[in-house]
Structures are given as structure tokens and as C-alpha cells.
Coordinates of N, CA and C in Angstrom, one line a residue:
X1465 N 0.8 -1.2 0.0 CA 0.0 0.0 0.0 C 0.9 1.3 0.0
X1466 N 1.9 1.2 0.8 CA 2.8 2.4 0.9 C 3.5 2.6 -0.4
X1467 N 3.9 1.5 -1.1 CA 4.7 1.6 -2.3 C 3.8 2.2 -3.4
X1468 N 2.5 1.8 -3.4 CA 1.6 2.4 -4.4 C 1.4 3.8 -4.2
X1469 N 1.2 4.3 -3.0 CA 1.1 5.7 -2.7 C 2.3 6.5 -3.0
X1470 N 3.5 5.9 -2.8 CA 4.7 6.6 -3.1 C 4.9 6.7 -4.6
X1471 N 4.4 5.8 -5.4 CA 4.5 5.9 -6.9 C 3.6 7.0 -7.3
X1472 N 2.3 7.0 -6.8 CA 1.4 8.0 -7.2 C 1.9 9.4 -6.7
X1473 N 2.5 9.5 -5.5 CA 3.1 10.7 -5.0 C 4.2 11.2 -5.9
X1474 N 5.0 10.3 -6.4 CA 6.1 10.7 -7.3 C 5.5 11.2 -8.6
X1475 N 4.5 10.5 -9.2 CA 3.9 10.9 -10.4 C 3.2 12.3 -10.3
X1476 N 2.6 12.5 -9.2 CA 1.9 13.8 -8.9 C 2.9 14.9 -8.8
X1477 N 4.0 14.7 -8.2 CA 5.1 15.7 -8.1 C 5.7 16.0 -9.4
X1478 N 5.9 15.0 -10.2 CA 6.5 15.2 -11.6 C 5.4 15.9 -12.5
X1479 N 4.2 15.6 -12.3 CA 3.1 16.2 -13.0 C 3.0 17.7 -12.7
X1480 N 3.1 18.1 -11.4 CA 3.0 19.5 -11.0 C 4.2 20.2 -11.6
X1481 N 5.4 19.6 -11.5 CA 6.6 20.3 -12.0 C 6.5 20.5 -13.5
X1482 N 6.1 19.5 -14.3 CA 6.0 19.6 -15.7 C 4.9 20.6 -16.1
X1483 N 3.8 20.6 -15.5 CA 2.7 21.5 -15.9 C 3.0 22.9 -15.6
X1484 N 3.7 23.2 -14.5 CA 4.2 24.5 -14.1 C 5.2 25.0 -15.2
X1485 N 6.1 24.1 -15.6 CA 7.1 24.6 -16.6 C 6.5 24.8 -18.0
X1486 N 5.4 24.1 -18.3 CA 4.8 24.2 -19.6 C 4.0 25.6 -19.7
X1487 N 3.4 26.0 -18.6 CA 2.5 27.2 -18.6 C 3.3 28.4 -19.0
X1488 N 2.6 29.3 -19.6 CA 3.1 30.6 -20.0 C 3.0 31.6 -18.9
X1489 N 3.9 32.5 -18.8 CA 3.8 33.6 -17.8 C 2.8 34.6 -18.1
X1490 N 2.5 35.5 -17.2 CA 1.5 36.5 -17.5 C 1.9 37.5 -18.5
X1491 N 3.2 37.7 -18.7 CA 3.7 38.6 -19.7 C 3.8 38.0 -21.1
X1492 N 3.5 36.7 -21.2 CA 3.6 36.0 -22.5 C 2.5 36.4 -23.5
X1493 N 1.4 37.1 -23.0 CA 0.4 37.5 -23.9 C 0.8 38.7 -24.8
X1494 N 1.9 39.3 -24.5 CA 2.5 40.4 -25.3 C 2.9 39.9 -26.7
X1495 N 3.4 38.6 -26.7 CA 3.9 38.1 -28.0 C 2.8 37.8 -28.9
X1496 N 1.5 37.6 -28.5 CA 0.4 37.3 -29.3 C 0.1 38.5 -30.3
X1497 N 0.5 39.7 -29.9 CA 0.2 40.8 -30.8 C 1.2 40.9 -31.9
X1498 N 2.3 40.2 -31.8 CA 3.3 40.1 -32.9 C 3.3 38.9 -33.7
X1499 N 2.2 38.1 -33.6 CA 2.0 36.9 -34.4 C 2.3 35.6 -33.8
X1500 N 2.6 35.6 -32.5 CA 3.0 34.3 -31.9 C 1.8 33.7 -31.2
X1501 N 0.6 34.2 -31.4 CA -0.6 33.7 -30.7 C -1.2 32.5 -31.4
X1502 N -0.7 32.0 -32.5 CA -1.4 30.9 -33.2 C -1.2 29.6 -32.5
X1503 N -0.2 29.5 -31.7 CA 0.1 28.2 -31.0 C -1.0 27.8 -29.9
X1504 N -1.8 28.8 -29.5 CA -2.7 28.6 -28.5 C -4.0 27.9 -29.0
X1505 N -4.1 27.7 -30.3 CA -5.4 27.1 -30.9 C -5.4 25.6 -30.7
X1506 N -4.4 25.0 -30.2 CA -4.3 23.5 -30.0 C -5.4 23.1 -29.0
X1507 N -5.5 23.9 -27.9 CA -6.4 23.6 -26.8 C -7.7 24.2 -26.9
X1508 N -8.0 24.9 -28.0 CA -9.3 25.5 -28.2 C -9.2 27.0 -28.3
X1509 N -10.4 27.7 -28.4 CA -10.3 29.1 -28.6 C -9.9 29.9 -27.3
X1510 N -10.1 29.3 -26.1 CA -9.7 30.0 -24.9 C -8.2 29.8 -24.6
X1511 N -7.5 29.0 -25.4 CA -6.1 28.7 -25.2 C -5.9 27.6 -24.2
X1512 N -4.6 27.4 -23.8 CA -4.3 26.3 -22.9 C -4.3 26.7 -21.5
X1513 N -4.7 27.9 -21.2 CA -4.7 28.4 -19.8 C -5.6 27.6 -18.9
X1514 N -6.9 27.5 -19.3 CA -7.8 26.8 -18.4 C -7.5 25.3 -18.2
X1515 N -7.1 24.6 -19.3 CA -6.7 23.2 -19.2 C -5.5 23.0 -18.3
X1516 N -4.5 23.7 -18.5 CA -3.2 23.6 -17.8 C -3.4 24.0 -16.3
X1517 N -4.2 25.0 -16.1 CA -4.5 25.5 -14.7 C -5.3 24.5 -13.9
X1518 N -6.3 23.9 -14.6 CA -7.1 22.9 -13.9 C -6.2 21.6 -13.6
X1519 N -5.5 21.2 -14.6 CA -4.6 20.0 -14.4 C -3.6 20.2 -13.3
X1520 N -3.0 21.4 -13.2 CA -2.0 21.7 -12.2 C -2.7 21.7 -10.8
X1521 N -3.9 22.2 -10.7 CA -4.7 22.2 -9.5 C -5.0 20.8 -9.0
X1522 N -5.4 19.9 -10.0 CA -5.7 18.5 -9.6 C -4.5 17.8 -9.2
X1523 N -3.3 18.0 -9.9 CA -2.1 17.3 -9.5 C -1.6 17.8 -8.1
X1524 N -1.8 19.1 -7.8 CA -1.4 19.7 -6.6 C -2.3 19.2 -5.4
X1525 N -3.5 19.0 -5.6 CA -4.4 18.5 -4.6 C -4.1 17.0 -4.3
X1526 N -3.8 16.2 -5.4 CA -3.4 14.8 -5.2 C -2.1 14.8 -4.4
X1527 N -1.2 15.6 -4.7 CA 0.1 15.7 -4.1 C 0.0 16.0 -2.6
X1528 N -0.8 17.0 -2.2 CA -1.0 17.3 -0.8 C -1.7 16.3 0.0
X1529 N -2.8 15.7 -0.6 CA -3.6 14.7 0.1 C -2.7 13.5 0.4
X1530 N -1.9 13.0 -0.6 CA -1.1 11.9 -0.4 C 0.0 12.2 0.6
X1531 N 0.5 13.5 0.6 CA 1.5 13.9 1.6 C 0.9 13.7 3.0
X1532 N -0.3 14.1 3.2 CA -0.9 14.0 4.5 C -1.1 12.5 4.9
X1533 N -1.6 11.7 3.9 CA -1.8 10.3 4.2 C -0.5 9.6 4.5
X1534 N 0.5 9.8 3.7 CA 1.8 9.2 4.0 C 2.4 9.6 5.3
X1535 N 2.3 10.9 5.7 CA 2.7 11.4 7.0 C 2.0 10.7 8.1
X1536 N 0.7 10.5 8.0 CA -0.1 9.9 9.0 C 0.3 8.4 9.1
X1537 N 0.5 7.7 8.0 CA 0.9 6.3 8.0 C 2.2 6.1 8.6
X1538 N 3.2 7.0 8.3 CA 4.5 6.8 8.9 C 4.5 7.2 10.4
X1539 N 3.7 8.1 10.8 CA 3.6 8.4 12.2 C 3.1 7.2 13.0
X1540 N 2.1 6.5 12.5 CA 1.5 5.4 13.3 C 2.0 4.1 12.9
X1541 N 3.2 4.1 12.2 CA 3.8 2.8 11.7 C 4.2 1.9 12.9
X1542 N 4.7 2.5 14.0 CA 5.2 1.7 15.1 C 4.1 1.2 16.0
X1543 N 2.9 1.6 15.8 CA 1.8 1.2 16.6 C 0.9 0.1 15.9
X1544 N 1.6 -0.7 15.1 CA 0.8 -1.6 14.3 C 0.5 -2.9 15.1
X1545 N -0.4 -3.7 14.6 CA -0.8 -4.9 15.3 C -0.2 -6.1 14.4
X1546 N 0.2 -7.1 15.1 CA 0.6 -8.3 14.3 C 0.1 -9.5 15.1
X1547 N 0.0 -10.6 14.3 CA -0.5 -11.8 14.9 C 0.7 -12.7 15.2
X1548 N 0.8 -13.2 16.4 CA 1.8 -14.1 16.8 C 1.4 -15.5 16.2
X1549 N 2.3 -16.0 15.3 CA 1.9 -17.3 14.7 C 1.8 -18.5 15.6
X1550 N 2.6 -18.5 16.7 CA 2.6 -19.6 17.6 C 1.4 -19.6 18.5
X1551 N 0.9 -18.4 18.9 CA -0.2 -18.3 19.8 C -1.5 -18.0 19.1
X1552 N -1.5 -17.4 17.9 CA -2.7 -17.1 17.1 C -3.5 -15.9 17.7
X1553 N -2.8 -15.1 18.4 CA -3.5 -13.9 19.0 C -2.9 -12.6 18.6
X1554 N -3.7 -11.5 18.6 CA -3.2 -10.2 18.2 C -2.4 -9.6 19.3
X1555 N -1.2 -9.1 19.0 CA -0.4 -8.5 19.9 C -0.1 -7.0 19.5
X1556 N -0.3 -6.1 20.5 CA -0.1 -4.7 20.2 C 1.4 -4.5 20.3
X1557 N 1.9 -3.8 19.3 CA 3.3 -3.5 19.3 C 3.5 -2.0 19.3
X1558 N 4.2 -1.4 20.3 CA 4.4 0.0 20.4 C 5.8 0.3 20.1
X1559 N 6.1 1.4 19.5 CA 7.5 1.8 19.1 C 8.3 2.1 20.4
X1560 N 7.8 2.9 21.3 CA 8.5 3.3 22.5 C 7.8 2.9 23.7
X1561 N 8.3 2.0 24.4 CA 7.6 1.6 25.7 C 8.6 1.8 26.8
X1562 N 8.1 2.3 27.9 CA 8.9 2.7 29.1 C 9.3 1.4 29.8
X1563 N 8.6 0.3 29.7 CA 8.9 -0.9 30.4 C 10.2 -1.6 29.9
X1564 N 10.6 -1.3 28.7 CA 11.8 -1.9 28.2 C 13.1 -1.3 28.8
X1565 N 13.0 -0.1 29.3 CA 14.1 0.6 29.9 C 14.2 0.4 31.4
X1566 N 15.3 -0.2 31.9 CA 15.3 -0.4 33.3 C 15.5 0.9 34.1
X1567 N 14.8 1.0 35.2 CA 14.8 2.2 36.0 C 16.1 2.3 36.8
X1568 N 16.7 3.5 36.8 CA 17.9 3.6 37.6 C 17.6 4.0 39.0
X1569 N 18.4 3.4 39.9 CA 18.2 3.7 41.3 C 19.0 4.9 41.7
X1570 N 18.4 6.0 42.2 CA 19.2 7.2 42.4 C 20.0 7.1 43.7
X1571 N 19.8 6.0 44.5 CA 20.5 5.9 45.8 C 21.9 5.3 45.5
X1572 N 22.1 4.6 44.5 CA 23.4 3.9 44.2 C 24.3 4.9 43.5
X1573 N 25.5 4.9 43.9 CA 26.6 5.7 43.3 C 27.4 4.8 42.4
X1574 N 27.5 5.2 41.1 CA 28.3 4.4 40.1 C 29.8 4.3 40.5
X1575 N 30.4 3.2 40.4 CA 31.8 3.1 40.7 C 32.7 2.7 39.6

């Protein structure tokens, strides 16, 4: 499950990067008055602005949602449950438990 989310995460990141690099800047409309505006007819009469802007927004939303999901999954990774094959029962497994660390006696002086 994590590997699938990581692949989608990587594709969304590359999609956002590619779409941002393809888009024209706000000053690029100046070139249309000198005859460079014919290339915008590939995406329709309104140009590529709406299509690229919507696709960038979709890829960005997917990127942020998967970021939150992966962050949540990695945070709770140590608190997973597993079944002991010899006993057949579910055992809670915590990442940090205080019972594993022996308590130091403050009355003793190390020598």
C-alpha cells in the first residue's frame, strides 16, 4: 500500500513540475500581438490556460492529500498490530515503551 502511494506521489510531483514549466507567464500575452498567438489554438479558442491551470490544481491536490496520508501512515507505523503465529492472538506493538528501559536507582553511586 505504501509503495503504491509513493509511486502516485512521485507521479503527482512530476506532473506538477511539468505542468508549471509548460505554462506561460503573465507577460507572454504580449507576444500574441506580434504573431505568436497561433500556437494557443491547439487547446481550443480559450487557449491552454484553463486546461493547464485545472490539471495543475488537480495534481497539486493529489500531491498534498497523499503527503498527509503518508505522513499519517509513517507516524502510526510503530503502533501496528501483528498476529503471533505460535499463539494465534493479536499483539499490540508499540514503538517506544517505558517498560523496556530499566529504571535507575538514584541511591546507588556508580563506581
